[in-house]
Each structure stands twice: as C-alpha cells, then as structure tokens.
PDB file of C-alpha atoms in Angstrom:
ATOM      1  CA  MET A  28      -1.936   1.795 -24.491  1.00  0.00           C
ATOM      2  CA  THR A  29       0.009   0.632 -21.791  1.00  0.00           C
ATOM      3  CA  ARG A  30      -0.563  -2.269 -19.698  1.00  0.00           C
ATOM      4  CA  LYS A  31      -1.633  -2.066 -15.816  1.00  0.00           C
ATOM      5  CA  ARG A  32      -0.388  -3.253 -13.448  1.00  0.00           C
ATOM      6  CA  ILE A  33      -2.207  -4.938 -11.081  1.00  0.00           C
ATOM      7  CA  GLY A  34      -1.085  -6.571  -7.096  1.00  0.00           C
ATOM      8  CA  PHE A  35      -2.331  -7.652  -4.441  1.00  0.00           C
ATOM      9  CA  PHE A  36      -1.461  -6.198  -0.565  1.00  0.00           C
ATOM     10  CA  THR A  37      -1.713  -6.962   2.956  1.00  0.00           C
ATOM     11  CA  ARG A  38      -1.525  -5.549   6.032  1.00  0.00           C
ATOM     12  CA  LEU A  39      -0.949  -8.804   7.494  1.00  0.00           C
ATOM     13  CA  LEU A  40      -4.366  -8.364   9.716  1.00  0.00           C
ATOM     14  CA  ASP A  41      -5.075 -12.140   9.382  1.00  0.00           C
ATOM     15  CA  GLU A  42      -6.812 -13.600  13.261  1.00  0.00           C
ATOM     16  CA  GLY A  43      -3.784 -15.992  14.676  1.00  0.00           C
ATOM     17  CA  SER A  44      -0.284 -14.700  16.350  1.00  0.00           C
ATOM     18  CA  ALA A  45       2.457 -13.267  14.283  1.00  0.00           C
ATOM     19  CA  GLN A  46       3.415 -16.575  13.392  1.00  0.00           C
ATOM     20  CA  LEU A  47       0.949 -16.943  11.911  1.00  0.00           C
ATOM     21  CA  ARG A  48       0.614 -13.559  10.245  1.00  0.00           C
ATOM     22  CA  TYR A  49       2.865 -13.989   8.220  1.00  0.00           C
ATOM     23  CA  ARG A  50       2.045 -18.016   6.741  1.00  0.00           C
ATOM     24  CA  LEU A  51      -0.591 -17.046   5.911  1.00  0.00           C
ATOM     25  CA  ALA A  52       1.035 -13.442   4.092  1.00  0.00           C
ATOM     26  CA  THR A  53       2.861 -15.781   2.150  1.00  0.00           C
ATOM     27  CA  GLU A  54       1.115 -17.806   0.664  1.00  0.00           C
ATOM     28  CA  GLN A  55      -1.372 -15.293   0.285  1.00  0.00           C
ATOM     29  CA  ILE A  56       1.136 -13.644  -2.345  1.00  0.00           C
ATOM     30  CA  GLN A  57       2.533 -17.092  -3.144  1.00  0.00           C
ATOM     31  CA  HIS A  58      -0.998 -17.200  -4.792  1.00  0.00           C
ATOM     32  CA  ALA A  59      -1.135 -14.057  -6.543  1.00  0.00           C
ATOM     33  CA  GLU A  60       1.924 -14.646  -8.377  1.00  0.00           C
ATOM     34  CA  ARG A  61       0.976 -18.273  -9.058  1.00  0.00           C
ATOM     35  CA  LEU A  62      -1.804 -16.663 -10.915  1.00  0.00           C
ATOM     36  CA  GLY A  63       0.006 -13.315 -12.378  1.00  0.00           C
ATOM     37  CA  PHE A  64      -0.144 -10.336 -10.089  1.00  0.00           C
ATOM     38  CA  ASP A  65       2.607  -8.148 -11.229  1.00  0.00           C
ATOM     39  CA  SER A  66       3.319  -7.200  -6.961  1.00  0.00           C
ATOM     40  CA  ALA A  67       2.727  -7.562  -3.793  1.00  0.00           C
ATOM     41  CA  TRP A  68       2.439  -4.220  -1.414  1.00  0.00           C
ATOM     42  CA  ILE A  69       2.586  -5.164   2.979  1.00  0.00           C
ATOM     43  CA  ALA A  70       2.495  -1.600   5.032  1.00  0.00           C
ATOM     44  CA  GLN A  71       4.866  -1.710   7.973  1.00  0.00           C
ATOM     45  CA  HIS A  72       2.599  -0.746  11.521  1.00  0.00           C
ATOM     46  CA  HIS A  73       4.293  -0.650  14.825  1.00  0.00           C
ATOM     47  CA  PHE A  74       2.959  -0.787  17.946  1.00  0.00           C
ATOM     48  CA  HIS A  75      -0.426  -2.003  17.169  1.00  0.00           C
ATOM     49  CA  GLU A  76      -1.041  -5.046  15.808  1.00  0.00           C
ATOM     50  CA  HIS A  77      -5.089  -3.538  15.276  1.00  0.00           C
ATOM     51  CA  GLU A  78      -3.533  -1.732  12.663  1.00  0.00           C
ATOM     52  CA  GLY A  79      -1.475  -3.232  10.841  1.00  0.00           C
ATOM     53  CA  GLY A  80       0.540  -6.836  11.727  1.00  0.00           C
ATOM     54  CA  LEU A  81       4.579  -5.562  10.311  1.00  0.00           C
ATOM     55  CA  PRO A  82       6.733  -3.331  11.804  1.00  0.00           C
ATOM     56  CA  SER A  83       9.941  -4.867   9.719  1.00  0.00           C
ATOM     57  CA  PRO A  84       8.084  -4.467   5.663  1.00  0.00           C
ATOM     58  CA  LEU A  85      12.264  -5.447   4.959  1.00  0.00           C
ATOM     59  CA  VAL A  86      12.876  -8.351   7.124  1.00  0.00           C
ATOM     60  CA  PHE A  87       9.445  -9.860   5.623  1.00  0.00           C
ATOM     61  CA  LEU A  88      10.550  -9.445   2.463  1.00  0.00           C
ATOM     62  CA  ALA A  89      13.056 -10.837   2.262  1.00  0.00           C
ATOM     63  CA  HIS A  90      11.283 -14.149   3.428  1.00  0.00           C
ATOM     64  CA  ILE A  91       9.177 -13.593   0.656  1.00  0.00           C
ATOM     65  CA  ALA A  92      11.903 -13.409  -1.825  1.00  0.00           C
ATOM     66  CA  ALA A  93      12.898 -16.576  -1.016  1.00  0.00           C
ATOM     67  CA  HIS A  94       9.800 -18.044  -1.775  1.00  0.00           C
ATOM     68  CA  THR A  95       8.542 -16.100  -5.275  1.00  0.00           C
ATOM     69  CA  ARG A  96      10.189 -15.717  -8.361  1.00  0.00           C
ATOM     70  CA  THR A  97       8.515 -12.670 -10.341  1.00  0.00           C
ATOM     71  CA  ILE A  98       6.490 -11.129  -9.088  1.00  0.00           C
ATOM     72  CA  ARG A  99       7.527  -7.149  -7.256  1.00  0.00           C
ATOM     73  CA  LEU A 100       7.890  -7.007  -3.729  1.00  0.00           C
ATOM     74  CA  GLY A 101       6.374  -3.421  -2.858  1.00  0.00           C
ATOM     75  CA  THR A 102       6.939  -1.775   0.891  1.00  0.00           C
ATOM     76  CA  GLY A 103       3.379   0.909   1.092  1.00  0.00           C
ATOM     77  CA  ILE A 104       4.793   2.504   3.494  1.00  0.00           C
ATOM     78  CA  ILE A 105       7.678   2.430   5.929  1.00  0.00           C
ATOM     79  CA  THR A 106       7.185   5.871   7.904  1.00  0.00           C
ATOM     80  CA  LEU A 107      10.836   7.169   7.312  1.00  0.00           C
ATOM     81  CA  ALA A 108      10.388   9.319   9.656  1.00  0.00           C
ATOM     82  CA  LEU A 109      10.526   6.538  12.765  1.00  0.00           C
ATOM     83  CA  GLU A 110      13.527   4.772  10.155  1.00  0.00           C
ATOM     84  CA  ASN A 111      17.624   4.675  10.640  1.00  0.00           C
ATOM     85  CA  ALA A 112      18.003   6.653   6.422  1.00  0.00           C
ATOM     86  CA  LEU A 113      21.064   4.499   5.805  1.00  0.00           C
ATOM     87  CA  ARG A 114      19.943   1.306   7.660  1.00  0.00           C
ATOM     88  CA  VAL A 115      17.087   2.016   5.746  1.00  0.00           C
ATOM     89  CA  ALA A 116      19.169   2.032   2.175  1.00  0.00           C
ATOM     90  CA  GLU A 117      21.694  -0.963   3.306  1.00  0.00           C
ATOM     91  CA  ASP A 118      18.712  -2.932   3.644  1.00  0.00           C
ATOM     92  CA  ALA A 119      16.940  -2.040   0.993  1.00  0.00           C
ATOM     93  CA  ALA A 120      20.160  -2.363  -0.876  1.00  0.00           C
ATOM     94  CA  VAL A 121      20.492  -5.898  -0.237  1.00  0.00           C
ATOM     95  CA  LEU A 122      17.316  -7.230  -0.642  1.00  0.00           C
ATOM     96  CA  ASP A 123      17.396  -5.826  -3.738  1.00  0.00           C
ATOM     97  CA  LEU A 124      19.341  -8.170  -5.306  1.00  0.00           C
ATOM     98  CA  LEU A 125      18.332 -11.116  -3.147  1.00  0.00           C
ATOM     99  CA  SER A 126      15.433 -10.701  -5.031  1.00  0.00           C
ATOM    100  CA  ASN A 127      16.981 -10.076  -8.894  1.00  0.00           C
ATOM    101  CA  GLY A 128      15.928  -6.458  -8.140  1.00  0.00           C
ATOM    102  CA  ARG A 129      12.359  -6.721  -7.531  1.00  0.00           C
ATOM    103  CA  LEU A 130      12.042  -4.071  -5.181  1.00  0.00           C
ATOM    104  CA  GLU A 131       9.601  -1.270  -4.946  1.00  0.00           C
ATOM    105  CA  VAL A 132      10.345   0.966  -2.072  1.00  0.00           C
ATOM    106  CA  GLY A 133       6.764   3.075  -0.693  1.00  0.00           C
ATOM    107  CA  PHE A 134       7.629   5.882   1.592  1.00  0.00           C
ATOM    108  CA  GLY A 135       5.881   7.848   4.179  1.00  0.00           C
ATOM    109  CA  SER A 136       5.789  10.042   7.039  1.00  0.00           C
ATOM    110  CA  GLY A 137       3.215   7.859   9.524  1.00  0.00           C
ATOM    111  CA  GLY A 138      -0.176   8.714  10.678  1.00  0.00           C
ATOM    112  CA  THR A 139      -0.336   7.039  14.537  1.00  0.00           C
ATOM    113  CA  ALA A 140       0.498   9.659  16.503  1.00  0.00           C
ATOM    114  CA  THR A 141       1.287   7.562  20.057  1.00  0.00           C
ATOM    115  CA  SER A 142       3.616   5.307  17.202  1.00  0.00           C
ATOM    116  CA  PHE A 143       5.686   8.703  16.965  1.00  0.00           C
ATOM    117  CA  LEU A 144       6.597   8.357  21.144  1.00  0.00           C
ATOM    118  CA  PRO A 145       9.015   5.564  20.808  1.00  0.00           C
ATOM    119  CA  PHE A 146      11.003   7.431  19.087  1.00  0.00           C
ATOM    120  CA  GLY A 147      11.411   9.738  20.230  1.00  0.00           C
ATOM    121  CA  LEU A 148       9.108  11.976  17.605  1.00  0.00           C
ATOM    122  CA  THR A 149       6.389  13.414  17.771  1.00  0.00           C
ATOM    123  CA  ILE A 150       4.092  13.227  14.084  1.00  0.00           C
ATOM    124  CA  GLU A 151       4.222  16.877  14.276  1.00  0.00           C
ATOM    125  CA  GLN A 152       7.505  16.881  13.680  1.00  0.00           C
ATOM    126  CA  ARG A 153       7.040  14.605  10.625  1.00  0.00           C
ATOM    127  CA  ALA A 154       6.774  16.202   7.251  1.00  0.00           C
ATOM    128  CA  PRO A 155      10.833  17.899   8.131  1.00  0.00           C
ATOM    129  CA  PHE A 156      11.894  15.469   9.723  1.00  0.00           C
ATOM    130  CA  PHE A 157      10.437  12.884   6.550  1.00  0.00           C
ATOM    131  CA  ALA A 158      12.098  15.291   4.079  1.00  0.00           C
ATOM    132  CA  GLU A 159      15.558  14.803   5.590  1.00  0.00           C
ATOM    133  CA  GLN A 160      15.197  10.564   5.949  1.00  0.00           C
ATOM    134  CA  LEU A 161      14.397  11.209   2.412  1.00  0.00           C
ATOM    135  CA  HIS A 162      17.241  13.208   1.010  1.00  0.00           C
ATOM    136  CA  SER A 163      19.970  10.480   3.593  1.00  0.00           C
ATOM    137  CA  VAL A 164      17.996   7.825   1.666  1.00  0.00           C
ATOM    138  CA  LEU A 165      18.127   9.576  -1.839  1.00  0.00           C
ATOM    139  CA  SER A 166      21.528  10.119  -1.486  1.00  0.00           C
ATOM    140  CA  ALA A 167      22.991   7.033  -0.719  1.00  0.00           C
ATOM    141  CA  TRP A 168      21.246   4.799  -2.886  1.00  0.00           C
ATOM    142  CA  ARG A 169      23.074   7.610  -5.881  1.00  0.00           C
ATOM    143  CA  GLY A 170      26.585   6.484  -4.223  1.00  0.00           C
ATOM    144  CA  ASP A 171      27.115   9.763  -2.308  1.00  0.00           C
ATOM    145  CA  THR A 172      29.927   9.869   0.197  1.00  0.00           C
ATOM    146  CA  LEU A 173      28.488   9.638   3.709  1.00  0.00           C
ATOM    147  CA  ALA A 174      30.227  12.083   6.461  1.00  0.00           C
ATOM    148  CA  HIS A 175      34.064  11.090   5.288  1.00  0.00           C
ATOM    149  CA  PRO A 176      35.139   9.925   1.248  1.00  0.00           C
ATOM    150  CA  ASP A 177      36.042   6.469   2.211  1.00  0.00           C
ATOM    151  CA  ASN A 178      31.742   6.554   3.177  1.00  0.00           C
ATOM    152  CA  HIS A 179      29.651   4.994   0.359  1.00  0.00           C
ATOM    153  CA  LEU A 180      26.530   2.866   0.734  1.00  0.00           C
ATOM    154  CA  TYR A 181      28.003  -1.335   0.103  1.00  0.00           C
ATOM    155  CA  PRO A 182      25.908  -3.000  -1.883  1.00  0.00           C
ATOM    156  CA  ALA A 183      26.095  -0.271  -4.600  1.00  0.00           C
ATOM    157  CA  ALA A 184      22.049   0.454  -5.805  1.00  0.00           C
ATOM    158  CA  PRO A 185      21.704   3.147  -8.290  1.00  0.00           C
ATOM    159  CA  THR A 186      19.013   2.237  -9.889  1.00  0.00           C
ATOM    160  CA  LEU A 187      16.213   2.245  -6.551  1.00  0.00           C
ATOM    161  CA  SER A 188      15.539   5.477  -6.607  1.00  0.00           C
ATOM    162  CA  GLN A 189      14.201   5.228  -9.632  1.00  0.00           C
ATOM    163  CA  ARG A 190      11.630   2.939  -7.629  1.00  0.00           C
ATOM    164  CA  VAL A 191      10.930   5.595  -5.627  1.00  0.00           C
ATOM    165  CA  TRP A 192       7.000   5.700  -4.245  1.00  0.00           C
ATOM    166  CA  ILE A 193       5.341   8.859  -2.431  1.00  0.00           C
ATOM    167  CA  ALA A 194       2.202   8.735  -0.123  1.00  0.00           C
ATOM    168  CA  THR A 195       0.801  11.020   0.545  1.00  0.00           C
ATOM    169  CA  PHE A 196      -3.164  12.124   0.615  1.00  0.00           C
ATOM    170  CA  SER A 197      -2.583  15.593  -0.140  1.00  0.00           C
ATOM    171  CA  VAL A 198      -2.077  17.691  -3.538  1.00  0.00           C
ATOM    172  CA  GLU A 199       0.417  19.136  -1.829  1.00  0.00           C
ATOM    173  CA  GLY A 200       2.584  16.081  -1.632  1.00  0.00           C
ATOM    174  CA  ALA A 201       1.774  14.523  -4.674  1.00  0.00           C
ATOM    175  CA  ALA A 202       2.855  17.833  -6.757  1.00  0.00           C
ATOM    176  CA  ARG A 203       6.013  16.886  -4.581  1.00  0.00           C
ATOM    177  CA  ALA A 204       6.769  13.582  -5.616  1.00  0.00           C
ATOM    178  CA  GLY A 205       5.970  14.429  -9.683  1.00  0.00           C
ATOM    179  CA  GLN A 206       8.573  17.615  -8.827  1.00  0.00           C
ATOM    180  CA  ALA A 207      10.985  14.697  -8.085  1.00  0.00           C
ATOM    181  CA  GLY A 208       9.646  12.356 -10.074  1.00  0.00           C
ATOM    182  CA  HIS A 209       8.677   9.574  -7.526  1.00  0.00           C
ATOM    183  CA  GLY A 210       6.343   7.778  -8.021  1.00  0.00           C
ATOM    184  CA  LEU A 211       2.462   9.150  -6.756  1.00  0.00           C
ATOM    185  CA  MET A 212       0.835   5.815  -4.057  1.00  0.00           C
ATOM    186  CA  LEU A 213      -3.771   7.088  -3.318  1.00  0.00           C
ATOM    187  CA  SER A 214      -4.512   5.008  -0.712  1.00  0.00           C
ATOM    188  CA  ARG A 215      -7.437   2.684  -0.061  1.00  0.00           C
ATOM    189  CA  THR A 216      -9.495   5.461   1.933  1.00  0.00           C
ATOM    190  CA  GLN A 217      -8.823   8.726   3.573  1.00  0.00           C
ATOM    191  CA  PRO A 218     -10.768  10.975   6.041  1.00  0.00           C
ATOM    192  CA  ARG A 219     -13.309  13.138   3.826  1.00  0.00           C
ATOM    193  CA  PRO A 220     -13.443  17.589   4.516  1.00  0.00           C
ATOM    194  CA  ALA A 221     -15.465  18.104   7.501  1.00  0.00           C
ATOM    195  CA  GLY A 222     -19.154  18.662   6.251  1.00  0.00           C
ATOM    196  CA  GLN A 223     -18.182  16.603   2.691  1.00  0.00           C
ATOM    197  CA  ALA A 224     -19.171  12.793   4.158  1.00  0.00           C
ATOM    198  CA  ASP A 225     -20.426  12.050   0.713  1.00  0.00           C
ATOM    199  CA  LEU A 226     -17.589  13.116  -1.268  1.00  0.00           C
ATOM    200  CA  PRO A 227     -16.016  10.305  -3.699  1.00  0.00           C
ATOM    201  CA  LEU A 228     -12.986   9.212  -2.911  1.00  0.00           C
ATOM    202  CA  ASP A 229     -11.518  10.405  -6.765  1.00  0.00           C
ATOM    203  CA  ALA A 230     -13.595  13.791  -6.498  1.00  0.00           C
ATOM    204  CA  LEU A 231     -10.402  14.400  -4.009  1.00  0.00           C
ATOM    205  CA  GLN A 232      -7.533  12.060  -5.804  1.00  0.00           C
ATOM    206  CA  ASN A 233      -7.963  13.166  -9.832  1.00  0.00           C
ATOM    207  CA  PRO A 234      -6.996  17.091  -7.850  1.00  0.00           C
ATOM    208  CA  MET A 235      -3.968  14.859  -6.854  1.00  0.00           C
ATOM    209  CA  ILE A 236      -2.458  13.559  -9.910  1.00  0.00           C
ATOM    210  CA  ASP A 237      -2.891  16.774 -11.903  1.00  0.00           C
ATOM    211  CA  ALA A 238      -0.995  18.203  -9.640  1.00  0.00           C
ATOM    212  CA  TYR A 239       1.875  15.789 -10.332  1.00  0.00           C
ATOM    213  CA  LEU A 240       1.472  14.894 -13.546  1.00  0.00           C
ATOM    214  CA  ALA A 241       1.951  18.190 -13.782  1.00  0.00           C
ATOM    215  CA  ALA A 242       4.121  18.692 -12.071  1.00  0.00           C
ATOM    216  CA  LEU A 243       6.268  16.129 -13.614  1.00  0.00           C
ATOM    217  CA  PRO A 244       9.345  16.482 -14.960  1.00  0.00           C
ATOM    218  CA  GLU A 245       9.436  16.042 -19.239  1.00  0.00           C
ATOM    219  CA  GLY A 246      11.209  13.101 -20.268  1.00  0.00           C
ATOM    220  CA  ILE A 247       9.694  11.107 -17.256  1.00  0.00           C
ATOM    221  CA  ALA A 248       7.216   8.090 -17.319  1.00  0.00           C
ATOM    222  CA  PRO A 249       4.207   8.697 -14.550  1.00  0.00           C
ATOM    223  CA  ARG A 250       3.807   6.283 -11.867  1.00  0.00           C
ATOM    224  CA  ILE A 251       0.424   6.272 -10.638  1.00  0.00           C
ATOM    225  CA  LEU A 252      -0.443   3.606  -8.266  1.00  0.00           C
ATOM    226  CA  ALA A 253      -4.394   3.625  -6.683  1.00  0.00           C
ATOM    227  CA  SER A 254      -4.580   1.264  -3.435  1.00  0.00           C
ATOM    228  CA  ARG A 255      -8.508   0.402  -3.350  1.00  0.00           C
ATOM    229  CA  THR A 256      -9.697  -2.703  -0.759  1.00  0.00           C
ATOM    230  CA  ALA A 257     -11.667  -5.579  -3.304  1.00  0.00           C
ATOM    231  CA  PHE A 258     -13.157  -8.007  -1.886  1.00  0.00           C
ATOM    232  CA  VAL A 259     -14.550 -10.529  -4.336  1.00  0.00           C
ATOM    233  CA  ALA A 260     -16.738 -13.707  -3.915  1.00  0.00           C
ATOM    234  CA  ASP A 261     -18.861 -17.116  -5.518  1.00  0.00           C
ATOM    235  CA  SER A 262     -21.901 -15.064  -4.901  1.00  0.00           C
ATOM    236  CA  THR A 263     -22.573 -10.962  -3.103  1.00  0.00           C
ATOM    237  CA  HIS A 264     -24.479 -12.779  -0.543  1.00  0.00           C
ATOM    238  CA  HIS A 265     -21.296 -14.366   0.810  1.00  0.00           C
ATOM    239  CA  ALA A 266     -19.154 -11.142   0.607  1.00  0.00           C
ATOM    240  CA  ARG A 267     -22.166  -8.910   2.125  1.00  0.00           C
ATOM    241  CA  ARG A 268     -21.757 -11.645   5.546  1.00  0.00           C
ATOM    242  CA  LEU A 269     -17.509 -11.669   5.495  1.00  0.00           C
ATOM    243  CA  ALA A 270     -17.812  -7.766   5.081  1.00  0.00           C
ATOM    244  CA  GLU A 271     -19.567  -6.593   7.999  1.00  0.00           C
ATOM    245  CA  PRO A 272     -17.675  -7.480  10.839  1.00  0.00           C
ATOM    246  CA  GLY A 273     -14.667  -6.055   9.662  1.00  0.00           C
ATOM    247  CA  LEU A 274     -16.417  -3.093   8.062  1.00  0.00           C
ATOM    248  CA  GLN A 275     -18.171  -2.406  11.785  1.00  0.00           C
ATOM    249  CA  ARG A 276     -15.011  -2.544  12.946  1.00  0.00           C
ATOM    250  CA  GLN A 277     -12.896   0.144  11.508  1.00  0.00           C
ATOM    251  CA  ALA A 278     -16.138   2.285  11.524  1.00  0.00           C
ATOM    252  CA  ASP A 279     -16.129   1.647  14.989  1.00  0.00           C
ATOM    253  CA  GLN A 280     -12.076   2.679  15.164  1.00  0.00           C
ATOM    254  CA  PHE A 281     -12.458   6.132  12.845  1.00  0.00           C
ATOM    255  CA  GLN A 282     -14.891   6.774  15.736  1.00  0.00           C
ATOM    256  CA  ALA A 283     -13.122   6.744  18.038  1.00  0.00           C
ATOM    257  CA  SER A 284     -10.318   8.728  16.082  1.00  0.00           C
ATOM    258  CA  GLY A 285     -12.451  11.594  16.375  1.00  0.00           C
ATOM    259  CA  HIS A 286     -13.773  11.205  12.555  1.00  0.00           C
ATOM    260  CA  SER A 287     -17.587  11.663  12.626  1.00  0.00           C
ATOM    261  CA  ILE A 288     -19.080   8.774  10.444  1.00  0.00           C
ATOM    262  CA  LEU A 289     -23.045   8.873   8.568  1.00  0.00           C
ATOM    263  CA  GLY A 290     -25.354   5.634   9.774  1.00  0.00           C
ATOM    264  CA  ALA A 291     -24.901   2.912  10.649  1.00  0.00           C
ATOM    265  CA  SER A 292     -25.347   0.213   7.983  1.00  0.00           C
ATOM    266  CA  LEU A 293     -23.358  -1.781   6.250  1.00  0.00           C
ATOM    267  CA  ASP A 294     -24.139  -0.296   3.226  1.00  0.00           C
ATOM    268  CA  ASP A 295     -23.593   3.375   5.006  1.00  0.00           C
ATOM    269  CA  HIS A 296     -20.454   1.906   5.862  1.00  0.00           C
ATOM    270  CA  ILE A 297     -19.678  -0.055   2.196  1.00  0.00           C
ATOM    271  CA  ARG A 298     -20.079   4.525   0.548  1.00  0.00           C
ATOM    272  CA  GLN A 299     -17.147   5.497   3.439  1.00  0.00           C
ATOM    273  CA  PHE A 300     -14.781   3.377   3.500  1.00  0.00           C
ATOM    274  CA  ASP A 301     -14.792   3.242   0.049  1.00  0.00           C
ATOM    275  CA  ALA A 302     -14.825  -0.991  -0.312  1.00  0.00           C
ATOM    276  CA  HIS A 303     -15.692  -2.679  -3.409  1.00  0.00           C
ATOM    277  CA  LEU A 304     -17.325  -6.151  -2.709  1.00  0.00           C
ATOM    278  CA  GLY A 305     -19.288  -8.668  -4.213  1.00  0.00           C
ATOM    279  CA  ASP A 306     -19.470 -11.161  -6.974  1.00  0.00           C
ATOM    280  CA  PRO A 307     -17.815 -10.620 -10.161  1.00  0.00           C
ATOM    281  CA  ASP A 308     -19.627  -8.454 -12.092  1.00  0.00           C
ATOM    282  CA  ALA A 309     -20.315  -6.485  -8.675  1.00  0.00           C
ATOM    283  CA  VAL A 310     -17.111  -5.193  -8.278  1.00  0.00           C
ATOM    284  CA  LEU A 311     -17.186  -4.680 -11.812  1.00  0.00           C
ATOM    285  CA  ALA A 312     -19.270  -2.600 -11.410  1.00  0.00           C
ATOM    286  CA  SER A 313     -18.870  -0.066  -8.475  1.00  0.00           C
ATOM    287  CA  LEU A 314     -14.823  -0.498  -9.824  1.00  0.00           C
ATOM    288  CA  ALA A 315     -15.982   1.033 -13.048  1.00  0.00           C
ATOM    289  CA  GLN A 316     -17.297   4.106 -10.737  1.00  0.00           C
ATOM    290  CA  ASP A 317     -14.146   4.969 -10.047  1.00  0.00           C
ATOM    291  CA  SER A 318     -12.250   7.426 -12.510  1.00  0.00           C
ATOM    292  CA  VAL A 319      -8.998   7.697 -10.403  1.00  0.00           C
ATOM    293  CA  LEU A 320      -8.073   3.346 -11.829  1.00  0.00           C
ATOM    294  CA  ALA A 321      -8.220   5.341 -15.748  1.00  0.00           C
ATOM    295  CA  ARG A 322      -5.622   7.122 -14.562  1.00  0.00           C
ATOM    296  CA  ALA A 323      -3.504   4.969 -12.561  1.00  0.00           C
ATOM    297  CA  THR A 324      -0.645   2.709 -14.265  1.00  0.00           C
ATOM    298  CA  ASP A 325      -0.826   0.791 -11.038  1.00  0.00           C
ATOM    299  CA  ILE A 326      -3.396  -1.525  -9.006  1.00  0.00           C
ATOM    300  CA  THR A 327      -3.252  -2.746  -6.112  1.00  0.00           C
ATOM    301  CA  PHE A 328      -5.487  -4.787  -4.010  1.00  0.00           C
ATOM    302  CA  GLN A 329      -6.791  -5.778  -0.409  1.00  0.00           C
ATOM    303  CA  VAL A 330      -8.933  -7.374   1.302  1.00  0.00           C
ATOM    304  CA  HIS A 331      -8.849  -4.580   4.534  1.00  0.00           C
ATOM    305  CA  SER A 332     -10.795  -3.558   5.883  1.00  0.00           C
ATOM    306  CA  ILE A 333     -13.356  -6.435   6.000  1.00  0.00           C
ATOM    307  CA  ASP A 334     -10.101  -8.427   7.212  1.00  0.00           C
ATOM    308  CA  PRO A 335     -12.207 -11.591   5.772  1.00  0.00           C
ATOM    309  CA  PRO A 336     -10.220 -15.510   7.027  1.00  0.00           C
ATOM    310  CA  HIS A 337      -7.405 -16.147   4.838  1.00  0.00           C
ATOM    311  CA  ALA A 338      -9.246 -19.015   2.089  1.00  0.00           C
ATOM    312  CA  ASP A 339     -12.015 -16.480   1.490  1.00  0.00           C
ATOM    313  CA  ILE A 340      -8.355 -14.143   0.576  1.00  0.00           C
ATOM    314  CA  LEU A 341      -6.696 -17.242  -1.580  1.00  0.00           C
ATOM    315  CA  ARG A 342     -10.932 -17.196  -2.957  1.00  0.00           C
ATOM    316  CA  SER A 343     -11.293 -13.685  -3.712  1.00  0.00           C
ATOM    317  CA  ILE A 344      -7.174 -13.758  -5.502  1.00  0.00           C
ATOM    318  CA  GLU A 345      -8.443 -16.256  -8.046  1.00  0.00           C
ATOM    319  CA  LEU A 346     -11.507 -14.314  -8.434  1.00  0.00           C
ATOM    320  CA  ILE A 347      -9.611 -11.055  -8.349  1.00  0.00           C
ATOM    321  CA  ALA A 348      -7.185 -12.907 -11.375  1.00  0.00           C
ATOM    322  CA  ASP A 349      -9.743 -14.089 -13.674  1.00  0.00           C
ATOM    323  CA  HIS A 350     -12.173 -11.637 -13.925  1.00  0.00           C
ATOM    324  CA  ILE A 351     -11.120  -8.048 -12.773  1.00  0.00           C
ATOM    325  CA  ALA A 352      -7.382  -7.629 -13.585  1.00  0.00           C
ATOM    326  CA  PRO A 353      -7.693  -8.337 -17.081  1.00  0.00           C
ATOM    327  CA  PRO A 354     -10.262  -5.939 -18.084  1.00  0.00           C
ATOM    328  CA  LEU A 355      -8.912  -2.855 -16.043  1.00  0.00           C
ATOM    329  CA  ARG A 356      -5.437  -3.933 -16.977  1.00  0.00           C
ATOM    330  CA  ASN A 357      -6.378  -2.369 -21.129  1.00  0.00           C
ATOM    331  CA  ALA A 358      -9.049  -0.577 -19.529  1.00  0.00           C
TER     332      ALA A 358
END
C-alpha cells in the first residue's frame, strides 16, 4: 500500500496587512515542516484580498524555500491564463533549483470573472487560452526550440513536466488531466448542480477520479490530490465558536455571487461548504464519510473558509500531525 502524502494549504487570509499575512503563512509552513507534513501549498489570487492574499506564488515560494529544507512546495494554483507562459516556465525552473527539486506546480484556468479584465481577457476566453499557455510551458520545460534555433529554456527543467497538477471541477477536465499524465487536483468544495444542494462532495468527485484513472496512460502512476477544509481544536465547542463567523462570511459571499444557500445555521454552512471541524475524534469521524480520501494519493488541509486566528491555525496543524495524519497516511 502506497503511503499517502499529507499537506498544509493556505490562501494567506490571516487578519492584517499583506506583509503580516506573508510572515504568518511562513511560520505556519515552517511549523508544518517541523511536524512532518509532506507538502505546503499556496493559492494565487489577483486583486481581491478577501479571496486570497497572494498574486505572486512563485516569488513567495522562493522565500519559503530559503526558510525550509524538506517540505515540498506547491502552487494550488497558478491561474495560467493570466500569466506569460514562458516567464512562468523560467521562474519555476529557477525556483525548483533553489528549493533542491521540491516544487510541485498546480495550474488552473481561474474562476473570478473580474480578475481577467485587467489582463485583456474575459472569463469566457479562459479555456482555450489556458490550453495554449499550458502547451507553451510544457514545451519550454521539454527543452523545445523557442521561436529560434538559438532559444532554449535556461536553466533547463526537464523533470518539472512530471510534477504538473491540473485543478478542475469537471469530469471532462479530469479526463484531460489523466490523458496528459498530469496530477489531478480536487477542490475542498465546489458548486452543486441546480436542485442538488445537499449532494455529497464525494458524489461529484468520484466520477472525476474514475474519468482520470480511465484516461491515464499505462505505466503512469496516478497522482490525485484532495484538498479539504479541516480545522482541529482541543474541543469541538471551541472549533465551532471560531468557525461561525468565517463560514457566515463565506455564505454571504456565495449568495452575493448568485449561488443559493439552504439554511442559515452553522451546521447548514458546515455541510454546504464541506468543512470538517471539531476535536480530533470529531474531525476523523467526519473525514471517514468522505470516500474520495481513500482514493487520493495526496490530502492537503486548509482552514479556509473558517480562517481562525494564527495561534489556532498552528494548534490545528499540531493536532492534524498527531491525530489525523497517521491514520490517513495508511488508509
């Protein structure tokens, strides 16, 4: 049985200035490394500080690489349609050398419509542009000629294409990721089909895994990363008290973007935003209901959309390391 890898994920949403967010996220990742986490993942968001606190993930991970030694460093995700593909390829190649080969590169097409406009795009253009950009990045990493026989990527990064992950909400996207031999990134939550607000998350994601595995070329090992919201505290009462304002903010933002919410209680929000919270026993029992986790090769935990204070995030990391990670690694 292959040992599952356990990761820590942050959207850098701690209360405070951007500089403070970056310092606290650095401390959280260092804490995760000390406690034996296998990977640390960070999100990219442009312009909207309440969605995510970091527009430049590769810059931030270069800083993290200098302050860590063993933990793998992942982007979850780079919104590739909004980037210069060759600059991403170059920056990732440099970062991979600086981190001694610890980089994992997650890509996605993005989901915030207004973020596309300053880059001269609309969200409707994202799919074809993403495919074109991904092709350019992979071509550069393969060492292909770049518009002229004298041009090749420097520094070379021949193995980075084997560490690409693709984020998707769809069965079709999962099949494309599998066909290309990439890793599959599954979100902590995702919108439900109309009229099926109570559909379990694994009912949406297991068909994606099926499509991914069916499309994966023979001889290519599957890489399936399941991101999950998990906030572990010393008592379930404390976890629920801290969870209420964050989940209410998420519900308000969800409704403001045109989605429907069933119910207004904390338990309604926990269920609809797929949050696992409480003391270690409560979180383990909750995670046990998620059949996707048994099929994942990697599980990464984030506190969003609860977003508790820094000290409570550090304590959650400790409790996950001590009580949640050991049984999951061998499940």
